[in-house]
XYZ file of C-alpha atoms in Angstrom:
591
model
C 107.106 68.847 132.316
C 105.131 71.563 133.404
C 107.086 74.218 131.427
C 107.127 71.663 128.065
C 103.238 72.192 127.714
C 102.531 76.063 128.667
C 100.610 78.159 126.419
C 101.887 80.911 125.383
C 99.149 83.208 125.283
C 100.401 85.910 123.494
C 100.230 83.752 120.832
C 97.037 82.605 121.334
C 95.576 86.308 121.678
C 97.652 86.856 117.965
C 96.108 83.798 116.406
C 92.730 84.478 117.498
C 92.938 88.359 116.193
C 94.304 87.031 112.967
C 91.058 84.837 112.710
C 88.811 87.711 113.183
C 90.743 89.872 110.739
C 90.961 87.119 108.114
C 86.758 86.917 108.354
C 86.109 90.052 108.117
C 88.700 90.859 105.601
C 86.765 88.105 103.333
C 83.620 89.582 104.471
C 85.023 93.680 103.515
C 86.046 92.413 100.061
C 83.557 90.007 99.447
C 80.861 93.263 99.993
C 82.956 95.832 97.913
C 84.156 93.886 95.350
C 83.645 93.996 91.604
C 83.056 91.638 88.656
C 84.314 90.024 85.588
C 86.641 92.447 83.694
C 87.766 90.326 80.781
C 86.999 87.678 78.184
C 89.452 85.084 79.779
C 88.130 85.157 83.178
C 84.843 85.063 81.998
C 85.474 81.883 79.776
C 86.806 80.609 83.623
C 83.722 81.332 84.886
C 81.697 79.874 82.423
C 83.818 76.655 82.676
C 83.320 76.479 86.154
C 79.145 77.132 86.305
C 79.556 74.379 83.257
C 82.489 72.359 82.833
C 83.071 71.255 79.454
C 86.700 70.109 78.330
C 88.682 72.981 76.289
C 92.143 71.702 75.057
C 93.487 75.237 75.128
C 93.063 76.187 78.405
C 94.662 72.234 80.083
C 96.622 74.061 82.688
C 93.380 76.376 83.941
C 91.490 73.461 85.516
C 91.907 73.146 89.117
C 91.479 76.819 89.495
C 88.284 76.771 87.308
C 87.210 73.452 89.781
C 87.998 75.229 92.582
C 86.377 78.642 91.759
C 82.815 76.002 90.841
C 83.012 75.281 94.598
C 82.500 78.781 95.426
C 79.822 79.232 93.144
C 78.029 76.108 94.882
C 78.545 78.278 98.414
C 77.403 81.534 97.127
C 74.284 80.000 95.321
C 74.944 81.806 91.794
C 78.075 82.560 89.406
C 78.687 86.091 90.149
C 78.428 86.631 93.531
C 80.683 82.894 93.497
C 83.312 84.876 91.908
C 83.409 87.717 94.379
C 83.384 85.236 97.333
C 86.148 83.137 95.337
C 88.315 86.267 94.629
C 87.928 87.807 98.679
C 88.816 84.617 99.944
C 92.152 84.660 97.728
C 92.803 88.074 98.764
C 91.878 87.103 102.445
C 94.133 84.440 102.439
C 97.192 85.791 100.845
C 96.930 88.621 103.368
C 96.526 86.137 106.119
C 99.653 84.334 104.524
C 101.601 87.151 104.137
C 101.689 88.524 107.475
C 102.422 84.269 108.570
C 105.078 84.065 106.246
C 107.169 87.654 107.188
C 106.411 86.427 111.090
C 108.151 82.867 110.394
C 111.239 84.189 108.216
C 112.068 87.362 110.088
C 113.037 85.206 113.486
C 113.019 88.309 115.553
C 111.376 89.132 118.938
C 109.446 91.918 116.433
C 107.789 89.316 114.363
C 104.316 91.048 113.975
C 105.715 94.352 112.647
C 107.611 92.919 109.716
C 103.940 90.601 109.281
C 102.043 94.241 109.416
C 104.810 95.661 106.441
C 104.357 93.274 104.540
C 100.727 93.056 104.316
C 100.678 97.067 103.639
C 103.188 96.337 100.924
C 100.805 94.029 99.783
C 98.425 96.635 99.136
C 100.758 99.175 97.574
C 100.040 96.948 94.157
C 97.565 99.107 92.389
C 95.562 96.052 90.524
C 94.854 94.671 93.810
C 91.996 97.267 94.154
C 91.932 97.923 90.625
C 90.829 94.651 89.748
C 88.886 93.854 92.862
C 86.567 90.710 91.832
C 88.424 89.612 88.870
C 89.122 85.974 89.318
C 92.150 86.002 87.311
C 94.287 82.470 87.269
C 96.761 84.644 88.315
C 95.287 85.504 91.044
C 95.027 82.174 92.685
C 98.885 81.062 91.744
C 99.602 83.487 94.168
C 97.440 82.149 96.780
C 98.941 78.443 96.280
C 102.749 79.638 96.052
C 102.282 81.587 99.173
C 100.577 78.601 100.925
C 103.530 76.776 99.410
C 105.520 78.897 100.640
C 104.172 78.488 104.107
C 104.636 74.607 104.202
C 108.592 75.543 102.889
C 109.022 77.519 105.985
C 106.785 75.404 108.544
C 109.105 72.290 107.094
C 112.521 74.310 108.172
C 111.316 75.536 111.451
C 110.061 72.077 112.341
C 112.955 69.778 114.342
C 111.598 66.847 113.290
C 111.246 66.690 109.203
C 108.070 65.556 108.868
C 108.322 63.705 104.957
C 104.150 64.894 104.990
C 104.951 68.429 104.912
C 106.928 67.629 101.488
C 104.167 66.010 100.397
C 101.866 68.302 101.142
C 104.134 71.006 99.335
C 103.941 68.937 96.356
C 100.876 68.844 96.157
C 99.935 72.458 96.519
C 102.813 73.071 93.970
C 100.985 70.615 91.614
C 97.412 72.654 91.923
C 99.391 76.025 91.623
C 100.821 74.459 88.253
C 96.957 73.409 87.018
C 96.285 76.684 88.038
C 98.543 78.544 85.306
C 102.133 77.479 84.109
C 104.008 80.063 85.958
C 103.326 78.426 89.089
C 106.488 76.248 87.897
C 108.614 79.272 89.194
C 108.432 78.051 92.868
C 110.892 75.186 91.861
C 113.659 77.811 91.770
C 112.620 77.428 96.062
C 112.936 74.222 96.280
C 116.987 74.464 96.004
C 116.510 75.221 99.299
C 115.564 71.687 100.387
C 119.291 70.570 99.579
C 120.562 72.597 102.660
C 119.776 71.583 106.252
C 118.895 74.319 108.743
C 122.716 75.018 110.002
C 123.541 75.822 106.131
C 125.365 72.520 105.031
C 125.063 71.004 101.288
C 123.236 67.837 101.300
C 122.769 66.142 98.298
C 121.407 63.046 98.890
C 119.466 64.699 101.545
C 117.578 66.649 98.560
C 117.009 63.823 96.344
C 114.995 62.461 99.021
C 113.235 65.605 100.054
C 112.440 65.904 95.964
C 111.411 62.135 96.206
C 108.540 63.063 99.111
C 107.651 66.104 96.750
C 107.267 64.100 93.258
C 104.903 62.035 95.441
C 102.827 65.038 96.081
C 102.763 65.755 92.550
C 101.410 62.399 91.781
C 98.782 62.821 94.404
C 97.880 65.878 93.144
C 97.598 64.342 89.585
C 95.314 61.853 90.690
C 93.160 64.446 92.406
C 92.886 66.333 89.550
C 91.748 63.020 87.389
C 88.884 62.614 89.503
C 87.810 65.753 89.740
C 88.423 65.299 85.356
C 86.102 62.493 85.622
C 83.027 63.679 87.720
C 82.988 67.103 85.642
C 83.917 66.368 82.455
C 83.404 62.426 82.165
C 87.390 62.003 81.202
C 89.760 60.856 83.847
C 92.649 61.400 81.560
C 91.932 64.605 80.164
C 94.649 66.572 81.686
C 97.542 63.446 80.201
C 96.429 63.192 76.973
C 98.907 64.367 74.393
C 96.671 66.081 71.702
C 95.354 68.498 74.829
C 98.922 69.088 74.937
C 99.022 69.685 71.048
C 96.608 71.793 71.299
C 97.306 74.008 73.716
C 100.964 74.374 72.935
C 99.393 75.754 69.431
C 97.114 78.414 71.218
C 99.837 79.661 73.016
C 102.874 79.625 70.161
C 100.947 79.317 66.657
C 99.258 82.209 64.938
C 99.244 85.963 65.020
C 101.552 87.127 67.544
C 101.858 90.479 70.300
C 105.375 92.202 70.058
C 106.663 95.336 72.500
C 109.309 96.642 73.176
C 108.037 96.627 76.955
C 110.331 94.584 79.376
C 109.085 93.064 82.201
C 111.489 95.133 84.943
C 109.451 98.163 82.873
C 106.404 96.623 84.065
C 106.911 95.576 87.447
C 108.717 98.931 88.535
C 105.672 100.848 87.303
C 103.147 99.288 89.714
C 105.461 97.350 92.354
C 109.085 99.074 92.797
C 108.870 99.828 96.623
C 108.085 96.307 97.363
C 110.593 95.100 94.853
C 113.547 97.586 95.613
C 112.732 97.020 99.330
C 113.185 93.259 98.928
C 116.388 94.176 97.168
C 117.383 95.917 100.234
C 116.786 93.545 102.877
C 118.366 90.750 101.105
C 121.694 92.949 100.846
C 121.194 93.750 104.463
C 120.697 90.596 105.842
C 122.173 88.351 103.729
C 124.630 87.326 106.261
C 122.269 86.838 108.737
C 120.340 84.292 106.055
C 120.243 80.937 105.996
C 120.739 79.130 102.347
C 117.459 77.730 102.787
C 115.921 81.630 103.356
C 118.117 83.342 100.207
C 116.379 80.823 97.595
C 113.163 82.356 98.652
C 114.453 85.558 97.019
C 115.159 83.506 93.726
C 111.135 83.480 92.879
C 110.705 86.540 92.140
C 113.279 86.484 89.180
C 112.769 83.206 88.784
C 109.170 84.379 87.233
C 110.305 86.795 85.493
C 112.816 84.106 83.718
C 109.815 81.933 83.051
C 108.040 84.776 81.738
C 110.746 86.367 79.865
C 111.070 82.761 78.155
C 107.819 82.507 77.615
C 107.635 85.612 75.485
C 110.188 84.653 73.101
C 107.883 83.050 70.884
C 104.628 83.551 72.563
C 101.396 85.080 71.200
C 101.248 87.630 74.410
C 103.727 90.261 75.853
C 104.623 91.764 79.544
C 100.793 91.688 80.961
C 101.120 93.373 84.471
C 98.686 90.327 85.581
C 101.091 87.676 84.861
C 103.325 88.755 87.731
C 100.558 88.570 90.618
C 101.713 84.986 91.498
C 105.212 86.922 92.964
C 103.519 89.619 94.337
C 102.840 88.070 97.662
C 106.401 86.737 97.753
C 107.762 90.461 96.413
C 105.691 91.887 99.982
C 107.138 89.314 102.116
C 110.755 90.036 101.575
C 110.530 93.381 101.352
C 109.393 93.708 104.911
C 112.871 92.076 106.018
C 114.362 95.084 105.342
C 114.044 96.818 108.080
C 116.396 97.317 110.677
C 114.854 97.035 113.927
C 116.078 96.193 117.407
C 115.530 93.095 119.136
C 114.657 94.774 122.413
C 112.629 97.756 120.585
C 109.270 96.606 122.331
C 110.757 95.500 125.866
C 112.567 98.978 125.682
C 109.608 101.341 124.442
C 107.681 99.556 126.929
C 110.067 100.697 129.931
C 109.461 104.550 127.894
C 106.182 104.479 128.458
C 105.966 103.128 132.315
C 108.367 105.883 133.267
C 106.369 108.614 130.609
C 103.123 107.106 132.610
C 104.430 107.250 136.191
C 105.801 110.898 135.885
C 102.511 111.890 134.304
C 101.132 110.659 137.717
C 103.794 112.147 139.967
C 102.864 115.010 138.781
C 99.052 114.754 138.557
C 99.357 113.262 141.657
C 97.976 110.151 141.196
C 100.664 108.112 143.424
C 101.599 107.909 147.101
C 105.463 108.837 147.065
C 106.426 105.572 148.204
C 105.322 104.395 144.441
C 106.477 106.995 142.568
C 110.231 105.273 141.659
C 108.539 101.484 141.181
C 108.695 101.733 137.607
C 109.402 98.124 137.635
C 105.907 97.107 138.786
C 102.496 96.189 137.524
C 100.792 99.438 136.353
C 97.745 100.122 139.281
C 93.913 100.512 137.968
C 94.990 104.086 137.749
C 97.999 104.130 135.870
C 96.222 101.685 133.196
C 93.442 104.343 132.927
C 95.760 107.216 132.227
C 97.323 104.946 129.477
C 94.384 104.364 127.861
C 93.669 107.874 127.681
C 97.134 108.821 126.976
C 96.421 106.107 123.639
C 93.277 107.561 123.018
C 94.828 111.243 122.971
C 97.822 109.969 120.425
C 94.540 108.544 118.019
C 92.472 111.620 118.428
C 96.127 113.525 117.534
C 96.646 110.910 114.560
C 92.603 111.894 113.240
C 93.511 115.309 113.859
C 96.696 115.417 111.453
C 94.651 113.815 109.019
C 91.731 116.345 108.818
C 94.881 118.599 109.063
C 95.866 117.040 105.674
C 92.584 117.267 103.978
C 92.127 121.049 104.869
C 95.457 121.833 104.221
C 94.818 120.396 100.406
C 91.357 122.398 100.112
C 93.080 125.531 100.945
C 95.207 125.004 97.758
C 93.070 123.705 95.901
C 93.952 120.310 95.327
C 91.973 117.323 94.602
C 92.771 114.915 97.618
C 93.797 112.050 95.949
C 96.250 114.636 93.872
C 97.455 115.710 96.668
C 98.241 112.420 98.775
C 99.875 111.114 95.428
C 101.792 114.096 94.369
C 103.218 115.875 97.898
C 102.638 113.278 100.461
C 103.639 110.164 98.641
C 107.091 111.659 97.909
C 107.801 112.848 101.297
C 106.903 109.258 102.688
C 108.931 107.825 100.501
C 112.038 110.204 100.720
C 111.554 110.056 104.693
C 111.692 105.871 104.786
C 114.908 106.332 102.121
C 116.272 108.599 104.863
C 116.025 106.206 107.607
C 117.706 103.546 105.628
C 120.244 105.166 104.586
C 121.151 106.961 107.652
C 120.467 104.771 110.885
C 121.838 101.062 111.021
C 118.990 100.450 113.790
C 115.976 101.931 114.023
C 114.563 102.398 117.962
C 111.161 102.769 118.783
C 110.921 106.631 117.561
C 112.489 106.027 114.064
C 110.124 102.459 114.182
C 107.068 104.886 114.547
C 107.922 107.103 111.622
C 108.694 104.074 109.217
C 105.798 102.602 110.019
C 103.895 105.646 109.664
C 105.607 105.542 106.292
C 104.740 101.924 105.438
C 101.058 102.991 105.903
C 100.664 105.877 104.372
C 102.097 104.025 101.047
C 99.398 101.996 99.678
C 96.798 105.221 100.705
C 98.602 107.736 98.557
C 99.224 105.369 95.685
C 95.738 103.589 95.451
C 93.437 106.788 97.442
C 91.262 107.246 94.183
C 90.960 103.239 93.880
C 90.493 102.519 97.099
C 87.584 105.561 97.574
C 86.274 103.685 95.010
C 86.041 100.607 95.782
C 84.429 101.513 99.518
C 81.671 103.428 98.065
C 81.141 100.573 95.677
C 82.021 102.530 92.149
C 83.820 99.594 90.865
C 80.538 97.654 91.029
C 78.388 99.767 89.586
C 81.005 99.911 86.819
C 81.269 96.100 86.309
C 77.481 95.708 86.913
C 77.254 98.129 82.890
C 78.269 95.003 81.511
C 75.167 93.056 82.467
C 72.832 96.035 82.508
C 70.097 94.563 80.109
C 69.825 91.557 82.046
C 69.778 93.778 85.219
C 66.952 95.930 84.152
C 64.749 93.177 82.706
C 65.672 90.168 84.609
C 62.607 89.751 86.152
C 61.567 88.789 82.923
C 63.759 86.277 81.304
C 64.309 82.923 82.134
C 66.687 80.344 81.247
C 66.655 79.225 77.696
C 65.065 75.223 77.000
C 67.335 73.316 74.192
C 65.048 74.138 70.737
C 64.648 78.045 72.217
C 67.275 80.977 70.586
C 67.843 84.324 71.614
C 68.674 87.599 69.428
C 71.476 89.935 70.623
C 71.917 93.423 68.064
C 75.915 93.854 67.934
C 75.572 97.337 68.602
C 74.785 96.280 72.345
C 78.782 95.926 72.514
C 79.949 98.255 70.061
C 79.027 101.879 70.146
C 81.003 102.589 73.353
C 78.305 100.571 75.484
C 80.355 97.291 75.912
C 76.710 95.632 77.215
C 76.559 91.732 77.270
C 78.770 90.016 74.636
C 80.587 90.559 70.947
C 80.442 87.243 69.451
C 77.680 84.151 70.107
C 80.118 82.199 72.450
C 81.169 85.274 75.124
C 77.153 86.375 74.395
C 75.996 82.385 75.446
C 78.898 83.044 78.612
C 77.605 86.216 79.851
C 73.760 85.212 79.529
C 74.858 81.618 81.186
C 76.313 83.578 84.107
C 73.956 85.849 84.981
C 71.045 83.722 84.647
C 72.631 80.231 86.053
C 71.877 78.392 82.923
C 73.679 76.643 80.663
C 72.747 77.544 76.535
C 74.688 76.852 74.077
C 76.359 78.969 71.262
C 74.527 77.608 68.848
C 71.261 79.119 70.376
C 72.858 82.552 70.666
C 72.688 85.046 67.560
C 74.381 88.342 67.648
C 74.060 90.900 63.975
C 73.559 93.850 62.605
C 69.195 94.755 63.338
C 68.057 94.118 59.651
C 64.683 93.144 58.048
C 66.524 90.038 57.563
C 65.831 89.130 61.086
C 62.042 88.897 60.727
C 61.363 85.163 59.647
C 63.546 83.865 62.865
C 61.646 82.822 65.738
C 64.021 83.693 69.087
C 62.588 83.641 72.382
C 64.181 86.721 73.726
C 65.591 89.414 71.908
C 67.759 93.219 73.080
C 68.204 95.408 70.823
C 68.555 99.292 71.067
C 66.499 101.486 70.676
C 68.057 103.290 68.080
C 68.161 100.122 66.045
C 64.470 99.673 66.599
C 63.805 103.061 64.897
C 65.661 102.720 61.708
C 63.779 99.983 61.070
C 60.510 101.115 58.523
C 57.064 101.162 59.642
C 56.615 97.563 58.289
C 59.287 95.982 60.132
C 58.538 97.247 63.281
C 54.807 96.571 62.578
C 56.163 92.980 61.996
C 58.659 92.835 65.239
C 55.869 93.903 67.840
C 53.174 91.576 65.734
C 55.499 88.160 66.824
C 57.048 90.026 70.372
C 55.916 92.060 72.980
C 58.485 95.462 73.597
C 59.900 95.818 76.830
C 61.129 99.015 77.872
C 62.519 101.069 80.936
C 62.605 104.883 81.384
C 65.932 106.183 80.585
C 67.354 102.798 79.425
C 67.756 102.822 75.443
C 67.830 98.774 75.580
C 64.471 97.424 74.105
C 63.630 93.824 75.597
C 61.596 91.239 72.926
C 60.034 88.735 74.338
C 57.541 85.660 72.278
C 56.457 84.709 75.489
C-alpha cells in the first residue's frame, strides 16, 4: 500500500519547473509582443471590446468571446490582445512539450518534450507575428489541448467517458474558433482501436456517442454566451447566418495561384514537417493505431484546406496552417533515435569522469577512489558543479567565438547564422540520421545542439527584434496619431463625429484606418469606446469639409497647407490646431 501512493518526485520537481516556465513564458511574450497586423484580426478585436452579431464571420465567435475575457483582465483592448496572444503561445509551448512527453513512452521523455518545443519555434510567423491574435492562432491552442485529452484518454486504464466529453467539447470551441479546426476528426479514428491495437467498432460508436455529447455541451455554451453578448441565443443555428456566410466565403471576386499548399508549408516549416515524416517511418512499428492517426492531422488540414480552395475567395495563406503547427512539432520530435538507458548510462560517464578528476586532484582517500557506485561526497558535487559551470562558460565562449569569427569576414550576424551555420546544423542532424541507428549520449549532445541552434539561425533577425521591442514600435505606427495626442481625445458621445483625411493611410503612412468602419475599429480600440461608423468620416481635405461640425479631426499637415488662406482661416476659426514637433499629423479639436 505503501508503494501504491509514493510520489514520485522527479515528477513533481518537472511539473513545478514547467509552471514557472509557462509564467514567465506568458510574462516574456506578453512584454515583447506586438499588435494588430491586419484588417481581420482587428474586426476580432473590435467584436470582442463590442460584440455585435456579423453573419459572415458565425464560426469566429468563441475565439472573439474568449479573446473579450482577456481584454476584461488586461483593463484595455490592446494590451488584452497581447496578454490573449502570450497566453496561446504559452500554452501551446506548455502543451507541446506535454504532448511529445506522453507519446514518446521512453525513459527520455523530457528531451523529445524540449525538441519539440524548439521545433516549435523554428516557424518564422511565430515571432513574426508576435501579438497578432489570429483565429488561427487559437485553433492551434484548442487542437493541441485536444490533443492532450486524446492522449490522457489512452494512457488512462480506466476510460473515463468525461475525458470524451471533455474532448468534444474543446473540439466544438476549436470549430467556433475557425472551420479548420474540423481537421482533428481525422484523430478521432483513433478512438475505434483499444490500446493493444484491436478494431473495435462498436467500441467507437460509443466513444463518438460521449464526444457528440461534448459537442452539444459546447453548443449550448456557446448560446449563452450568444445571448448575454449579443441578445440572441440562437445566433450561431440560424440558417440565414449560414447563408450568409457561406456567400462571403464562395460568392464574389475570387484569389487564384498557382501556389500549393506543400509550396507553402515547406517554405516556413520543412524541418518540422520532414522530421515528422521521419519518425513516423522510423517508428511506425513501434506505434500503436491509436498514435499513427495523430500523424493524419497534419494532411488532414491540408485536405480541408486544399478543398476549401477549390471554389473559395482566398488561396494558400501561410496563417491558415498554424492550427497543425503544434501537432507538425510534436511528431517531429519522435524522430529521434535515442537509447533507453542514455541518461542512466551518461550518468555512470560522468561519476567515473568526476572521481578520476579527484584521484588525481586528490580529493579522495584511496579507499574511495573505485566506489563509483556511491553517492557523490560534498566534494565531488562541488567539482561537478564547476565542471558544469566550465562546459557553460565553454558553450558562451564558442558563441562569442561565432560572432567574432563573422566580424572578421565581414558578415552581418544574422547572415551569417542563416547562411553558414544553419546549413552545417542541418547537414550535421541529416548525418546522424542517416548514419547511426541509436544515438548515445555524445551523438544526443550534438543533435540537440542541432535542435537549438535551428530556430536561432532561421528567426536571429526576428527574434533580435522582437527582444529589443522593434516589432512594437512598428505596430505602435499604426496608432501613432492617437499616441501622440491621446491625452487629448476622449471617447466620442452618440450625436458627436470625427474627421479622418484619407491620406493618413495612403501615402505610405498606413496611420489609423482606410474606410469609416476599420477607422470607427481602430479609434474604438485604442480609446475603449464604442462609436459607430456612421460617426466616422474619412475623404480627401477639401473646402467641402468646412460646413461639418466633427468633434475631432487628423489631418496632415501637408493637407492643411494646400488649403487657401480662407479655408484655413475658416478651419482654426471653428477648431483649435494641435501639433507635435516632428510629427506631420495636425490634431482638430471643437472642444
Amino acid at each position: 500500500m505503501k508503494n501504491r501512493h509514493k510520489i514520485n518526485w522527479m515528477l513533481v520537481i518537472e511539473a513545478i519547473c514547467l509552471g514557472g516556465i509557462f509564467v514567465l513564458a506568458w510574462r516574456f511574450f506578453f512584454r515583447h509582443s506586438g499588435g494588430p497586423m491586419s484588417w481581420d484580426e482587428v474586426q476580432y478585436m473590435a467584436v470582442s471590446l463590442n460584440p455585435q452579431p456579423h453573419a459572415h464571420i458565425l464560426n469566429r465567435y468563441f475565439h472573439i468571446y474568449f479573446q473579450k475575457l482577456f481584454f476584461v483582465l488586461a483593463g484595455s483592448p490592446l494590451a488584452g490582445a497581447r496578454l490573449f496572444w502570450s497566453f496561446l503561445i504559452a500554452s501551446s509551448m506548455l502543451l507541446i512539450y506535454i504532448n511529445a512527453r506522453l507519446l514518446s513512452r521512453s525513459h527520455n521523455a523530457p528531451l523529445y518534450g524540449i525538441v519539440s518545443v524548439l521545433l516549435f519555434f523554428t516557424y518564422p510567423p511565430l515571432i513574426k507575428e508576435s501579438g497578432v491574435t489570429y483565429a488561427d492562432v487559437t485553433v492551434m491552442m484548442l487542437l493541441t489541448l485536444a490533443l492532450y485529452i486524446y492522449l490522457m484518454y489512452h494512457h488512462t486504464r480506466a476510460k473515463h467517458a468525461w475525458l470524451l466529453i471533455l474532448l468534444g467539447i474543446i473540439w466544438f470551441f476549436a470549430i467556433k474558433s475557425k472551420e479548420s479546426g474540423i481537421a482533428f476528426a481525422s484523430v478521432l479514428l483513433g478512438l475505434a482501436f483499444s490500446n493493444d491495437g484491436k478494431l473495435n467498432l462498436r467500441g467507437w460508436i460509443r466513444c463518438m456517442g460521449f464526444v457528440m455529447i461534448g459537442l452539444l455541451i459546447g453548443q449550448v455554451f456557446l448560446m449563452l454566451l450568444d445571448w448575454a453578448f449579443l441578445g440572441d441565443a440562437l445566433f450561431s443555428l440560424r440558417l440565414e447566418n449560414f447563408k450568409v456566410l457561406r456567400e462571403f466565403n464562395f460568392v464574389g471576386e475570387h484569389t487564384r495561384s498557382s501556389e500549393n499548399w506543400f509550396e507553402n508549408i515547406f517554405s516556413l516549416l520543412s524541418v518540422p514537417f520532414w522530421l515528422m515524416i521521419i519518425g513516423f517511418l522510423s517508428k511506425s512499428s513501434q506505434l500503436k493505431p491509436h498514435e499513427k492517426v495523430l500523424w493524419l492531422l497534419p494532411f488532414g488540414l491540408i485536405v480541408f484546406l486544399n478543398i476549401s480552395m477549390i471554389n473559395g475567395k482566398w488561396g494558400a495563406i501561410t496563417r491558415y496552417y498554424w492550427p497543425a503547427v503544434s501537432t507538425v512539432a510534436i511528431l517531429g520530435s519522435q524522430c529521434m533515435p535515442v537509447d533507453d538507458n542514455v541518461f542512466r548510462n551518461s550518468w555512470q560517464t560522468i561519476k567515473r569522469f568526476v572521481f578520476d578528476l579527484a584521484k588525481r586532484l586528490r580529493l579522495l582517500p584511496q579507499s574511495e577512489m573505485l566506489a563509483t557506485h556511491r553517492p557523490l561526497t560534498p566534494a565531488l558535487s562541488v567539482l561537478l558543479i564547476a565542471l558544469t559551470l566550465l562546459v557553460l562558460a565553454a558553450l558562451a565562449l564558442l558563441a562569442y567565438g561565432v560572432l567574432l569569427f563573422s566580424r572578421a569576414y565581414d558578415w552581418y550576424l544574422g547572415d551569417f547564422l542563416g547562411a553558414i551555420v544553419y546549413p552545417f546544423a542541418l547537414t550535421t542532424l541529416i548525418l546522424l540520421f542517416m548514419f547511426f541507428k541509436r544515438w548515445n549520449a555524445t551523438l544526443l549532445a550534438a543533435a540537440l545542439v542541432c535542435f537549438a541552434l535551428l530556430p536561432i539561425c532561421s528567426g536571429y533577425g526576428n527574434i533580435r527584434d522582437f527582444v529589443k521591442d522593434k516589432i512594437i514600435a512598428y505596430r505602435n505606427t499604426r496608432f501613432m496619431p492617437y499616441i501622440v495626442y491621446e491625452d487629448r481625445v476622449s471617447c466620442l458621445s452618440e450625436g458627436e463625429r470625427i474627421y479622418f483625411s484619407e491620406s493618413l493611410y495612403t501615402n505610405g503612412r498606413g496611420y489609423l484606418g482606410s474606410d469609416a468602419l476599420n477607422s470607427s475599429w481602430m479609434f474604438n480600440l485604442y480609446f475603449s469606446c464604442n462609436i459607430q461608423p456612421s460617426q466616422v468620416m474619412v475623404s480627401a481635405v477639401t473646402h467641402d469639409l468646412i460646413p461639418y461640425r466633427f468633434t475631432y479631426g487628423f489631418i496632415l499637415e501637408e493637407d492643411f497647407r494646400r488649403l487657401d488662406e480662407n479655408a484655413r482661416i475658416e478651419i482654426e476659426r471653428h477648431y483649435r490646431l494641435y501639433r507635435s514637433p516632428g510629427f506631420d499629423v495636425i490634431l482638430l479639436s471643437a472642444h
